[in-house]
GROMACS .gro file of C-alpha atoms in nm:
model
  409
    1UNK     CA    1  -1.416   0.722   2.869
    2UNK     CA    2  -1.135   0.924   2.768
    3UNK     CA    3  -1.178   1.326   2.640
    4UNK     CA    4  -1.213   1.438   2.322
    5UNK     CA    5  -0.876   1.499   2.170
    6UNK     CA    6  -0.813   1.868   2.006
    7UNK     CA    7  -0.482   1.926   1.818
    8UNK     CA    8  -0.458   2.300   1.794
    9UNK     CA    9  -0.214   2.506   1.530
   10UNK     CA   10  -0.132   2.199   1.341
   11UNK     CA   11  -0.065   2.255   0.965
   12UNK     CA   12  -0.318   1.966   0.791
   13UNK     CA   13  -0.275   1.793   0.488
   14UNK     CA   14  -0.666   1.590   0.468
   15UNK     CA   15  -0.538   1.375   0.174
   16UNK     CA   16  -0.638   1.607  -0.059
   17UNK     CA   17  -0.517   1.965   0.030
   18UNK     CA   18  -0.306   2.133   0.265
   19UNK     CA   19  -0.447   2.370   0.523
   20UNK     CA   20  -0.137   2.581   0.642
   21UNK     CA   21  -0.313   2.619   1.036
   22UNK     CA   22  -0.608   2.458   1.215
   23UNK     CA   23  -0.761   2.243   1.477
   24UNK     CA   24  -0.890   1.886   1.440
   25UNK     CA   25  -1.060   1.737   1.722
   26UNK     CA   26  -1.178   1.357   1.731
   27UNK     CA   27  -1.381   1.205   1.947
   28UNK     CA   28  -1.510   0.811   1.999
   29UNK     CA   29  -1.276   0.735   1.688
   30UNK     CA   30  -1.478   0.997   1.486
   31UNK     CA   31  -1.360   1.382   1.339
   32UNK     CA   32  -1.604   1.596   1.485
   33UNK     CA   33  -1.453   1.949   1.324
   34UNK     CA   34  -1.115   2.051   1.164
   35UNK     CA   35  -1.147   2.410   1.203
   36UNK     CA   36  -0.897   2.625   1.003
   37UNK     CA   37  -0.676   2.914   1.166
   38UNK     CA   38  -0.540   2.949   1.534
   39UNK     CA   39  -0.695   2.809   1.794
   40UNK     CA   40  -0.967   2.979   2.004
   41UNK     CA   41  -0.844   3.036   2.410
   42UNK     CA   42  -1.206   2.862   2.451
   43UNK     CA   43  -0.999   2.560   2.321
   44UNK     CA   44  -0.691   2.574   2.445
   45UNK     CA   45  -0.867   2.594   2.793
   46UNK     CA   46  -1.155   2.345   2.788
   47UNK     CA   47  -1.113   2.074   3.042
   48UNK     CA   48  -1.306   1.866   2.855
   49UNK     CA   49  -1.060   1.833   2.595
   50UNK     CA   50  -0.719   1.633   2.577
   51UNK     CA   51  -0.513   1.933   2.417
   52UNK     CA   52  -0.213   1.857   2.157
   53UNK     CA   53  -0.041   2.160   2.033
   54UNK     CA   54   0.102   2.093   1.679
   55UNK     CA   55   0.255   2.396   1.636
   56UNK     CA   56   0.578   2.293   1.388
   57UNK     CA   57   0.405   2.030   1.311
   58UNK     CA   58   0.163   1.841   1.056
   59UNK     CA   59  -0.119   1.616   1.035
   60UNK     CA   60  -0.195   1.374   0.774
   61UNK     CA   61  -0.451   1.086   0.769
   62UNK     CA   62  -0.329   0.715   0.857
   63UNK     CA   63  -0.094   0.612   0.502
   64UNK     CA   64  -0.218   0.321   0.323
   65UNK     CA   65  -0.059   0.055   0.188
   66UNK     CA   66  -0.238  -0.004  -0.137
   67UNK     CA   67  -0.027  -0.337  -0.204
   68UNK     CA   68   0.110  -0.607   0.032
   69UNK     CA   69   0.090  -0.926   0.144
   70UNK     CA   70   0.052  -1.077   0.485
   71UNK     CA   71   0.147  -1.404   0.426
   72UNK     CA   72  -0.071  -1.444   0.764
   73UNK     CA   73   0.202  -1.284   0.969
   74UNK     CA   74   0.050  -1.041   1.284
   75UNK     CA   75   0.385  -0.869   1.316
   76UNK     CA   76   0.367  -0.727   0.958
   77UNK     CA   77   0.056  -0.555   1.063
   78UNK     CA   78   0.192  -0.437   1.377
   79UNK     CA   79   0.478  -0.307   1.212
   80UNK     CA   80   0.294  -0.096   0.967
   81UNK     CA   81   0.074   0.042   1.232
   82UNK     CA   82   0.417   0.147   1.445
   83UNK     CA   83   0.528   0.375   1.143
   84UNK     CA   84   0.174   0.500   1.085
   85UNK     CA   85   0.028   0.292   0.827
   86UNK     CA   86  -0.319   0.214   0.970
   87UNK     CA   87  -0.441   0.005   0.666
   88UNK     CA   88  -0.301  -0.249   0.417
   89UNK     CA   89  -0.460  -0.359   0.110
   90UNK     CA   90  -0.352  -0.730   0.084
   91UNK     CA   91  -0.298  -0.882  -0.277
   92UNK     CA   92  -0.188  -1.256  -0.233
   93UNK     CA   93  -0.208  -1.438   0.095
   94UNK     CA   94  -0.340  -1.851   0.074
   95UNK     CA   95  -0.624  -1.859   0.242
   96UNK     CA   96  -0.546  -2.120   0.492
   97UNK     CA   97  -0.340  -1.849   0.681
   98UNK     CA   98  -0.572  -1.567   0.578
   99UNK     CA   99  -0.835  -1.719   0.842
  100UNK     CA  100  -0.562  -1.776   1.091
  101UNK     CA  101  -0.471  -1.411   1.068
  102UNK     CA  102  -0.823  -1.288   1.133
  103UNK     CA  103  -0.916  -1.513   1.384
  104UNK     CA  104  -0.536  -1.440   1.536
  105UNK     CA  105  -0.667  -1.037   1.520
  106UNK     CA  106  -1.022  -1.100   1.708
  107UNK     CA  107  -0.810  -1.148   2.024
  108UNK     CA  108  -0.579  -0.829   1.989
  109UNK     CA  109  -0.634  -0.484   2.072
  110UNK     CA  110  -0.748  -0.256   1.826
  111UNK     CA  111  -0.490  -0.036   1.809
  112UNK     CA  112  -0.208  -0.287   1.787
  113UNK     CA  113  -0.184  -0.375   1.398
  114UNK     CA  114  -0.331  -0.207   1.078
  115UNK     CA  115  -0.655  -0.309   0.935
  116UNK     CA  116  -0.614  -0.523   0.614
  117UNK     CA  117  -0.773  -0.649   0.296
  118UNK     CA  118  -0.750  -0.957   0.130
  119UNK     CA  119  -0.761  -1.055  -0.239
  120UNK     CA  120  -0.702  -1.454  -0.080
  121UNK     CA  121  -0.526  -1.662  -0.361
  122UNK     CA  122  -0.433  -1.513  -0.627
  123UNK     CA  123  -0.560  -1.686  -0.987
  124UNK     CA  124  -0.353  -1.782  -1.259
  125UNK     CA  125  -0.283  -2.107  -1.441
  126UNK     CA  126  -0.141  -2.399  -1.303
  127UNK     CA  127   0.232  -2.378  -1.201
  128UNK     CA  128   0.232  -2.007  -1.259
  129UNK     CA  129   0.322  -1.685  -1.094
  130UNK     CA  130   0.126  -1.731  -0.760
  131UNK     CA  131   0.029  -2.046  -0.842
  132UNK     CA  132   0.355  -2.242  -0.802
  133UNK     CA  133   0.255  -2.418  -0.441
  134UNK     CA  134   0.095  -2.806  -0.561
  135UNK     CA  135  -0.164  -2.707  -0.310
  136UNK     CA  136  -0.237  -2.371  -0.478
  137UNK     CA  137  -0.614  -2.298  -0.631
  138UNK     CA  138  -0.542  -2.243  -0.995
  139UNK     CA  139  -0.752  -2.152  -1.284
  140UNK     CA  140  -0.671  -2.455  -1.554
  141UNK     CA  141  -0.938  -2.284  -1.849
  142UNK     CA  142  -1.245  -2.033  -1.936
  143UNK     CA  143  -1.457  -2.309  -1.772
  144UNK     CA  144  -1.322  -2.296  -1.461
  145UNK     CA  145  -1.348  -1.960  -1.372
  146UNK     CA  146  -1.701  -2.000  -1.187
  147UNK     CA  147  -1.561  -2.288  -0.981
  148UNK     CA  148  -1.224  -2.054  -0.865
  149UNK     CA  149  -1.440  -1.774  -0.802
  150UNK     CA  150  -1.704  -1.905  -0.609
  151UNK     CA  151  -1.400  -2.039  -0.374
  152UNK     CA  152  -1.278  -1.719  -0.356
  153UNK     CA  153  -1.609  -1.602  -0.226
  154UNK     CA  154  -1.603  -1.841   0.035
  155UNK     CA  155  -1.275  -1.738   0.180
  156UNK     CA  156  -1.481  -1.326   0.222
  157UNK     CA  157  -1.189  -1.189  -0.039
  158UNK     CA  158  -1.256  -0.827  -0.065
  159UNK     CA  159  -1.122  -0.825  -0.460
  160UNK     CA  160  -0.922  -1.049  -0.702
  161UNK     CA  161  -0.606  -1.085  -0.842
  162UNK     CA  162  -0.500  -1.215  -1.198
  163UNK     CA  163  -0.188  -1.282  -1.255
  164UNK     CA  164  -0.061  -1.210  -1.655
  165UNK     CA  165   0.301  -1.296  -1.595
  166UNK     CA  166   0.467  -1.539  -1.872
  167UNK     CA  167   0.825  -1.582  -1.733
  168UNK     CA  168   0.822  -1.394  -1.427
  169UNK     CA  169   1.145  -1.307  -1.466
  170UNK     CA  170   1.324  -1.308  -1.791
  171UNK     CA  171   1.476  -1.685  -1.872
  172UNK     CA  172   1.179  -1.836  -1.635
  173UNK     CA  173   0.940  -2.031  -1.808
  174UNK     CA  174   0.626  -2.027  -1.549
  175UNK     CA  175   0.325  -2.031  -1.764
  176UNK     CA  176   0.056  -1.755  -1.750
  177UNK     CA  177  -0.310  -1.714  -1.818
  178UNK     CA  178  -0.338  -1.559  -2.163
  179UNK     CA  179  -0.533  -1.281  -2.259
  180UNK     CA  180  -0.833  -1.429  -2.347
  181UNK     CA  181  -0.857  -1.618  -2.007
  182UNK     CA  182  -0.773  -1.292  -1.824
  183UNK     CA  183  -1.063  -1.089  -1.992
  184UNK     CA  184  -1.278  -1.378  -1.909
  185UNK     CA  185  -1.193  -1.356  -1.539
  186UNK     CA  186  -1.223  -1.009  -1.508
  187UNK     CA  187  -1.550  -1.011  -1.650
  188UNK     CA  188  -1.654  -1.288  -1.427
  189UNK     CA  189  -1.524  -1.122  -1.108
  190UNK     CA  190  -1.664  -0.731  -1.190
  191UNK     CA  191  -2.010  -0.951  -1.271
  192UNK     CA  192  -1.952  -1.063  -0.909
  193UNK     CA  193  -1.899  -0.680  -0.748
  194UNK     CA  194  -1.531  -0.824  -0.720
  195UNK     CA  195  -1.272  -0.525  -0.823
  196UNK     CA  196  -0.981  -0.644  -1.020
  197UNK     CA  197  -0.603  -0.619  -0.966
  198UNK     CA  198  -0.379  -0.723  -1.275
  199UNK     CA  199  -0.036  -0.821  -1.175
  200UNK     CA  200   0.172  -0.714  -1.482
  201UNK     CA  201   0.537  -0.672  -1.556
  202UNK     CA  202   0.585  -0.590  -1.934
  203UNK     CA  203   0.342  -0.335  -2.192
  204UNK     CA  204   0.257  -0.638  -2.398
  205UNK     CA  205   0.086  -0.800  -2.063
  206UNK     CA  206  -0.043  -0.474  -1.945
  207UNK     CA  207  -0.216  -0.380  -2.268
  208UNK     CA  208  -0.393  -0.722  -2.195
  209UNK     CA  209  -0.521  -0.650  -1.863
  210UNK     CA  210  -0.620  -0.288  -1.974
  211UNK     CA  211  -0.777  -0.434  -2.247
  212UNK     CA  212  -0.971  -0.710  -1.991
  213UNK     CA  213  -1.090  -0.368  -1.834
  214UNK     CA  214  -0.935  -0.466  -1.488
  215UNK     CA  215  -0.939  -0.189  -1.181
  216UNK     CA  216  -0.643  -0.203  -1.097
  217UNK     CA  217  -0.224  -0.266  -1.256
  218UNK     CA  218  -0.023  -0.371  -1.004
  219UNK     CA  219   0.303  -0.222  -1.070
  220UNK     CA  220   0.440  -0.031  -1.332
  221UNK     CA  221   0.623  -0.221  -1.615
  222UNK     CA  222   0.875  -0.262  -1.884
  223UNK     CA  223   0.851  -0.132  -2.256
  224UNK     CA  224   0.690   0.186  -2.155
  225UNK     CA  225   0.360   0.299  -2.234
  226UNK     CA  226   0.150   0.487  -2.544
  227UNK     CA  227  -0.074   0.782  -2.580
  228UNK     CA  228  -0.378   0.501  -2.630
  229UNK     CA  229  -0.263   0.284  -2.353
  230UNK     CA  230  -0.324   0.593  -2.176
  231UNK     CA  231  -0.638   0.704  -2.323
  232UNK     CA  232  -0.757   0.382  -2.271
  233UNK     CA  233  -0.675   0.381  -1.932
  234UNK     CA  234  -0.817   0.703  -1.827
  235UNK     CA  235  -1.152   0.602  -1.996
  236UNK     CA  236  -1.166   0.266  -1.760
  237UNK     CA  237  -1.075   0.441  -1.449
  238UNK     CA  238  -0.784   0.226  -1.425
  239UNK     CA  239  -0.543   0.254  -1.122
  240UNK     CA  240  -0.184   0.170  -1.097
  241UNK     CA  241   0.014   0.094  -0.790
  242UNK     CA  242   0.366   0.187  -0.744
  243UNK     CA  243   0.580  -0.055  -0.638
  244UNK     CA  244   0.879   0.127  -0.681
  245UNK     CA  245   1.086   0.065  -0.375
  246UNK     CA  246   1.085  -0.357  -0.470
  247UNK     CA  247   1.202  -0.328  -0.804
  248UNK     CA  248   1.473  -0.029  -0.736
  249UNK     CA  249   1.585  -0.287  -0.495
  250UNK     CA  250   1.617  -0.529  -0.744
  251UNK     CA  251   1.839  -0.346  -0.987
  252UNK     CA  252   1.996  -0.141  -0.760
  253UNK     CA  253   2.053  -0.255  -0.360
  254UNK     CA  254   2.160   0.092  -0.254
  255UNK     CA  255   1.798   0.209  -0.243
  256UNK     CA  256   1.612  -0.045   0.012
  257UNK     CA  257   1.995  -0.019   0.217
  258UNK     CA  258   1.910   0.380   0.266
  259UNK     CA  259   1.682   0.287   0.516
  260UNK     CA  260   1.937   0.120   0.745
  261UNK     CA  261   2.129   0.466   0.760
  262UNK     CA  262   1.790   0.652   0.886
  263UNK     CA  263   1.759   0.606   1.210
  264UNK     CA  264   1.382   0.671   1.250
  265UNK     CA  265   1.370   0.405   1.026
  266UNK     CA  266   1.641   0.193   1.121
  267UNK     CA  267   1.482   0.128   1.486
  268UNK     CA  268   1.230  -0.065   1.359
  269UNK     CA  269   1.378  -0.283   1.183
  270UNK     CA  270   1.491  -0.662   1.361
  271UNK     CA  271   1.796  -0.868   1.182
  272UNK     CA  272   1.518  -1.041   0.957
  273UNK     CA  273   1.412  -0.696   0.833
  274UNK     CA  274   1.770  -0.623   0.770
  275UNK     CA  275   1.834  -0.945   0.601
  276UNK     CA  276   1.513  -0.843   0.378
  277UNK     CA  277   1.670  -0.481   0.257
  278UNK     CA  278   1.999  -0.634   0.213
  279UNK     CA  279   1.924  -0.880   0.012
  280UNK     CA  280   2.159  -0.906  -0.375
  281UNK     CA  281   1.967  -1.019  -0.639
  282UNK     CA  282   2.166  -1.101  -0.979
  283UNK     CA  283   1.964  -0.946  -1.271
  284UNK     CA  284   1.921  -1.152  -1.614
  285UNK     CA  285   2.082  -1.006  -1.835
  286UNK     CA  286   1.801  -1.028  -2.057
  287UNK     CA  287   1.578  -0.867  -1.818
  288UNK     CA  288   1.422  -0.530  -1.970
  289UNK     CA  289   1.337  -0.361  -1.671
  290UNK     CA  290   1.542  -0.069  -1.459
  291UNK     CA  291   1.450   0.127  -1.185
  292UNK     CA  292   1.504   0.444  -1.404
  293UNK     CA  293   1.259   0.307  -1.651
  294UNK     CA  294   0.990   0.201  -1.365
  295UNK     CA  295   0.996   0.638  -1.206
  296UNK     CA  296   0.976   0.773  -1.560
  297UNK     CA  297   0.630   0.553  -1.603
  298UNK     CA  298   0.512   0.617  -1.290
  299UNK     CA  299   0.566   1.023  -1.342
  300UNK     CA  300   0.439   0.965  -1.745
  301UNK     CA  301   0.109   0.830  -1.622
  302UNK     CA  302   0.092   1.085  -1.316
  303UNK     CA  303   0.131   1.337  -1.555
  304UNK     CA  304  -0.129   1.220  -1.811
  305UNK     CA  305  -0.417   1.188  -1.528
  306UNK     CA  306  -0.383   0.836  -1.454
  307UNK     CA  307  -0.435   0.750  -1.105
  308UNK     CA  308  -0.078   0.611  -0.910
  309UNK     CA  309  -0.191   0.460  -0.519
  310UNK     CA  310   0.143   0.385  -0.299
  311UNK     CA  311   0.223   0.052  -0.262
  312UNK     CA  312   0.538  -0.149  -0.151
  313UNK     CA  313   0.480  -0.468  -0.228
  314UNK     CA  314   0.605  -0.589   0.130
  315UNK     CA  315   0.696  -0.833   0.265
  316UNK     CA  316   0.879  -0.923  -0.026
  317UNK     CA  317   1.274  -0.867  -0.064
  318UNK     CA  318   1.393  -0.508  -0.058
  319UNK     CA  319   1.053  -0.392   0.113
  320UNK     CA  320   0.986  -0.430   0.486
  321UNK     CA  321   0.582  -0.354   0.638
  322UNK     CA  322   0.589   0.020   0.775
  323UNK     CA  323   0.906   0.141   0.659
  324UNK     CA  324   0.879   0.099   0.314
  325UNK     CA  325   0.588   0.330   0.293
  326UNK     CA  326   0.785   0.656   0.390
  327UNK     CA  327   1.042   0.532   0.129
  328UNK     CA  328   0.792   0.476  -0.130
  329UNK     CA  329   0.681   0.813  -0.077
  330UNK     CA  330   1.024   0.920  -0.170
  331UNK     CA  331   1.061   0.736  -0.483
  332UNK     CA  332   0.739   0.873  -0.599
  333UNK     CA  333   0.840   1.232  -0.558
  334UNK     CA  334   1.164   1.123  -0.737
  335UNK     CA  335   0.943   1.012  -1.030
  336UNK     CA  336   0.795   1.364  -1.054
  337UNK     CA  337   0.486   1.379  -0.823
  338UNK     CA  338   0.469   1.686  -0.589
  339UNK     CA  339   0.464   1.595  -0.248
  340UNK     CA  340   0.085   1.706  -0.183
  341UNK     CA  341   0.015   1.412  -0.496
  342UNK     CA  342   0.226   1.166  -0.338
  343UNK     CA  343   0.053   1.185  -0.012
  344UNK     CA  344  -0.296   1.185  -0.183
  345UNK     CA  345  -0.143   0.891  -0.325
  346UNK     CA  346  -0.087   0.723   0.017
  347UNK     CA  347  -0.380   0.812   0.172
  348UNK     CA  348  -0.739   0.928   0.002
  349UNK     CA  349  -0.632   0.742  -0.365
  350UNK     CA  350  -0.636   0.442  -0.206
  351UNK     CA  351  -0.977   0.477  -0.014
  352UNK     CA  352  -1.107   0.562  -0.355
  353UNK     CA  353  -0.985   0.288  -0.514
  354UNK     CA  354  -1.094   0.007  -0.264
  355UNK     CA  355  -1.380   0.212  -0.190
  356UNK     CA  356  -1.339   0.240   0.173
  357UNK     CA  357  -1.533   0.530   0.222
  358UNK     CA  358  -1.473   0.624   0.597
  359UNK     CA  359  -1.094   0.695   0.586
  360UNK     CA  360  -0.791   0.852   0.390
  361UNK     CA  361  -0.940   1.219   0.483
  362UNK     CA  362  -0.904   1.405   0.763
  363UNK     CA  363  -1.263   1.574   0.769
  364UNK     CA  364  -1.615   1.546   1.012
  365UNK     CA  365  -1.751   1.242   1.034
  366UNK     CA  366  -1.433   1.062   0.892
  367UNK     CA  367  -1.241   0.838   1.123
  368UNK     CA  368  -0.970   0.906   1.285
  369UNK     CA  369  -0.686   0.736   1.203
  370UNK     CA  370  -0.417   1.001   1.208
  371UNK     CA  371  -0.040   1.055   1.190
  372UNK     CA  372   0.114   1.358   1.333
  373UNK     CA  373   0.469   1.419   1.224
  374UNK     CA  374   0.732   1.719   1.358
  375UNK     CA  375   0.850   1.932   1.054
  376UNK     CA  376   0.696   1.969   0.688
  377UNK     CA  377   0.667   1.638   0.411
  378UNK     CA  378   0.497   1.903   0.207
  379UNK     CA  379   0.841   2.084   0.188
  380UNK     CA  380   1.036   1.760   0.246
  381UNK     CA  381   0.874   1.443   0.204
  382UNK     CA  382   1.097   1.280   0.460
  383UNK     CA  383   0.920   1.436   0.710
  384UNK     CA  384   0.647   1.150   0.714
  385UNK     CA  385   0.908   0.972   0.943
  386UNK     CA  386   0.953   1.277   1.216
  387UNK     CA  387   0.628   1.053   1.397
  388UNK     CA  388   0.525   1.244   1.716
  389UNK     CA  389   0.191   1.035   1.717
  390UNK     CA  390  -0.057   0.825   1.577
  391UNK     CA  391  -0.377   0.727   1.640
  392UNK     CA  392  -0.645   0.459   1.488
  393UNK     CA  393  -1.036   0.456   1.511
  394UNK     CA  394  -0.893   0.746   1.807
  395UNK     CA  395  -0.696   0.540   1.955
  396UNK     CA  396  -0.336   0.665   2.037
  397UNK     CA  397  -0.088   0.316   1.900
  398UNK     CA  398   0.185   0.233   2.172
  399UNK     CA  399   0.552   0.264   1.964
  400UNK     CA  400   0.770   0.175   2.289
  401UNK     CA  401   0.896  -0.184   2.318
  402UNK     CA  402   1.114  -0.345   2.016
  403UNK     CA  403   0.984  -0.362   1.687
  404UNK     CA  404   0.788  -0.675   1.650
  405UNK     CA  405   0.874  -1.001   1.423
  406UNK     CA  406   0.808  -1.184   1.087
  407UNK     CA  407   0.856  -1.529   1.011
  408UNK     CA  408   0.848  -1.399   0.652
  409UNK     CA  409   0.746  -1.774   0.555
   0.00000   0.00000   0.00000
């Protein structure tokens, strides 16, 4: 059995405040003590213990990607884990490949790929926004909700996703669920203990899903937002995720193509991962929606007490699993969060918002999934990606060898 760890004179950010000097030690995956100020000789010296000294360094929990999708791929997993993003928060993968993936990950080491949770299929009308695939479970009225949801709790989904997306993009004419069928759903689903995740793009579908009373907006949206949107959504708990990185991609390629000139990024990336960041997309030129516009609501609703959770949306274009998060973390201080809120953002928001009580902090009795970096992302925020280590459930995650590959199918 290996020793205890102890990382002594490491400055500690435990997802919710920063504690300038101390000593965490874990032990059988497990915190047992993060003791603040220098480290006792009795440490330093103890055989017993594996000793890491952190001095110049910092310690944050395991990030957490509060939205992406597997598509059923391993290697997305095993690329988050490689840039110290021990859990994912899934929000559309068919379920068909959602078993494959978990029975794929009973036969891996633990340590190997980030833990993940699944919303399954995603529900929206026929032919819509998620919904597109002939072979797709959709929800065709009020009176079928019962039937999709019971499927869903077949497939073990963790929470649910409605899609409220008329047009997708501007000039498409996908259909949507209105919003009497999404306040129907979400009722249905919260009846079942199922969370809710509204996938919105524009105010006049995200004042539908806030008025639903979903637990969650995935990303932020066009048209901007009012003081009783707000008010609203402070009184419902209401979450949103970021999303950032995708849609500055969209509207302006520059952004995702930053992280080809960083090499601690750039390493992990294969030619599909390039292809993914480099990727032009031609805007409509009726589309509403700017990356400006998409920071300013994300710092607006920081600001007003609204909850934000990272997310990156990957793999989609202009997002790739693991590196994405450190550049999402970016874009969020860009919108006006300090760095201290966009790590709580990455790391303890999203345990609260899924609930996942044993992770996010860095505290006794929490696990320990852990990322040391060199340097300061409290000062600089680009110091998530200085890694010197990481560690899941204790366990320290091999980076050496290539980075692994997606299909991307």
């Amino acid at each position: 059995m290996a020793n205890p760890v102890a990382i002594v004179d490491v400055k500690v950010f435990d997802g919710e405040m920063v504690i300038p000097k101390a000593t965490v030690i874990f032990d059988n995956g497990i915190v047992t003590s993060v003791s603040p100020g220098a480290a006792s000789e009795d440490v330093r010296r103890d055989d017993a213990l594996t000793v890491v000294d952190g001095q110049g360094m910092t310690l944050l929990p395991g990030l957490m990607d509060g939205h992406y999708h597997t598509s059923g791929e391993l290697g997305g997993l095993q690329a988050s884990i490689r840039m110290g993003v021990t859990s994912v928060f899934d929000t559309y993968t068919p379920e068909d490949k959602l078993a494959a993936l978990r029975a794929q990950i009973g036969e891996e080491p633990d340590a190997s790929y980030a833990d993940f949770w699944s919303a399954g299929q995603a529900g929206n009308v026929p032919n819509g926004h998620g919904t597109r695939d002939p072979e797709a479970d959709a929800i065709g009225s009020v009176g079928d909700i019962d039937r999709w949801l019971a499927n869903r709790l077949a497939a073990g989904v963790d929470y649910i996703k409605l899609i409220a997306e008329p047009g997708f993009y501007p000039g498409m004419n996908t259909p949507s669920m209105d919003a009497e069928l999404l306040r129907a759903a979400t009722t249905a689903a919260q009846a079942r203990g199922l969370p809710v995740i509204a996938h919105v793009s524009e105010r006049r579908t995200a004042i539908w899903a806030i008025d639903a009373g979903v637990d969650i907006l995935a990303h932020p949206w066009s048209g901007g937002v009012t003081p009783g949107m707000i008010e609203k959504m402070k009184r419902g708990g209401i979450t949103v995720m970021s999303t950032i990185g995708v849609y500055t991609g969209m509207y302006d390629p520059e952004g995702p193509r930053s992280i080809l000139q960083d090499p601690r990024l750039r390493t992990e990336l294969d030619d599909t991962g390039v292809g993914r960041l480099t990727e032009v997309f031609e805007v409509p030129a009726s589309s509403p929606r700017n990356g400006p516009e998409l920071l300013a609501l994300i710092g607006t609703l920081h600001k007003s007490g609204v909850r934000i959770i990272a997310g990156t949306d990957a793999v989609n274009w202009w997002v790739w699993p693991g590196v994405s998060m450190h550049r999402e973390l970016e874009l969020l201080v860009d919108s006006g969060l300090s760095p201290v809120a966009a790590l709580h953002a990455a790391t303890a928001a999203v345990a609260d918002t899924f609930a996942i009580a044993d992770r996010g902090r860095i505290a006794a009795g929490k696990r320990a999934d852990l990322l040391l970096v060199a340097g300061d992302p409290i000062a600089n925020i680009r110091d998530t990606r200085n890694i010197i280590a990481i560690w899941k459930a204790g366990q320290r995650v091999d980076r050496s060898g290539p980075p692994p590959t997606l299909s991307t199918n």
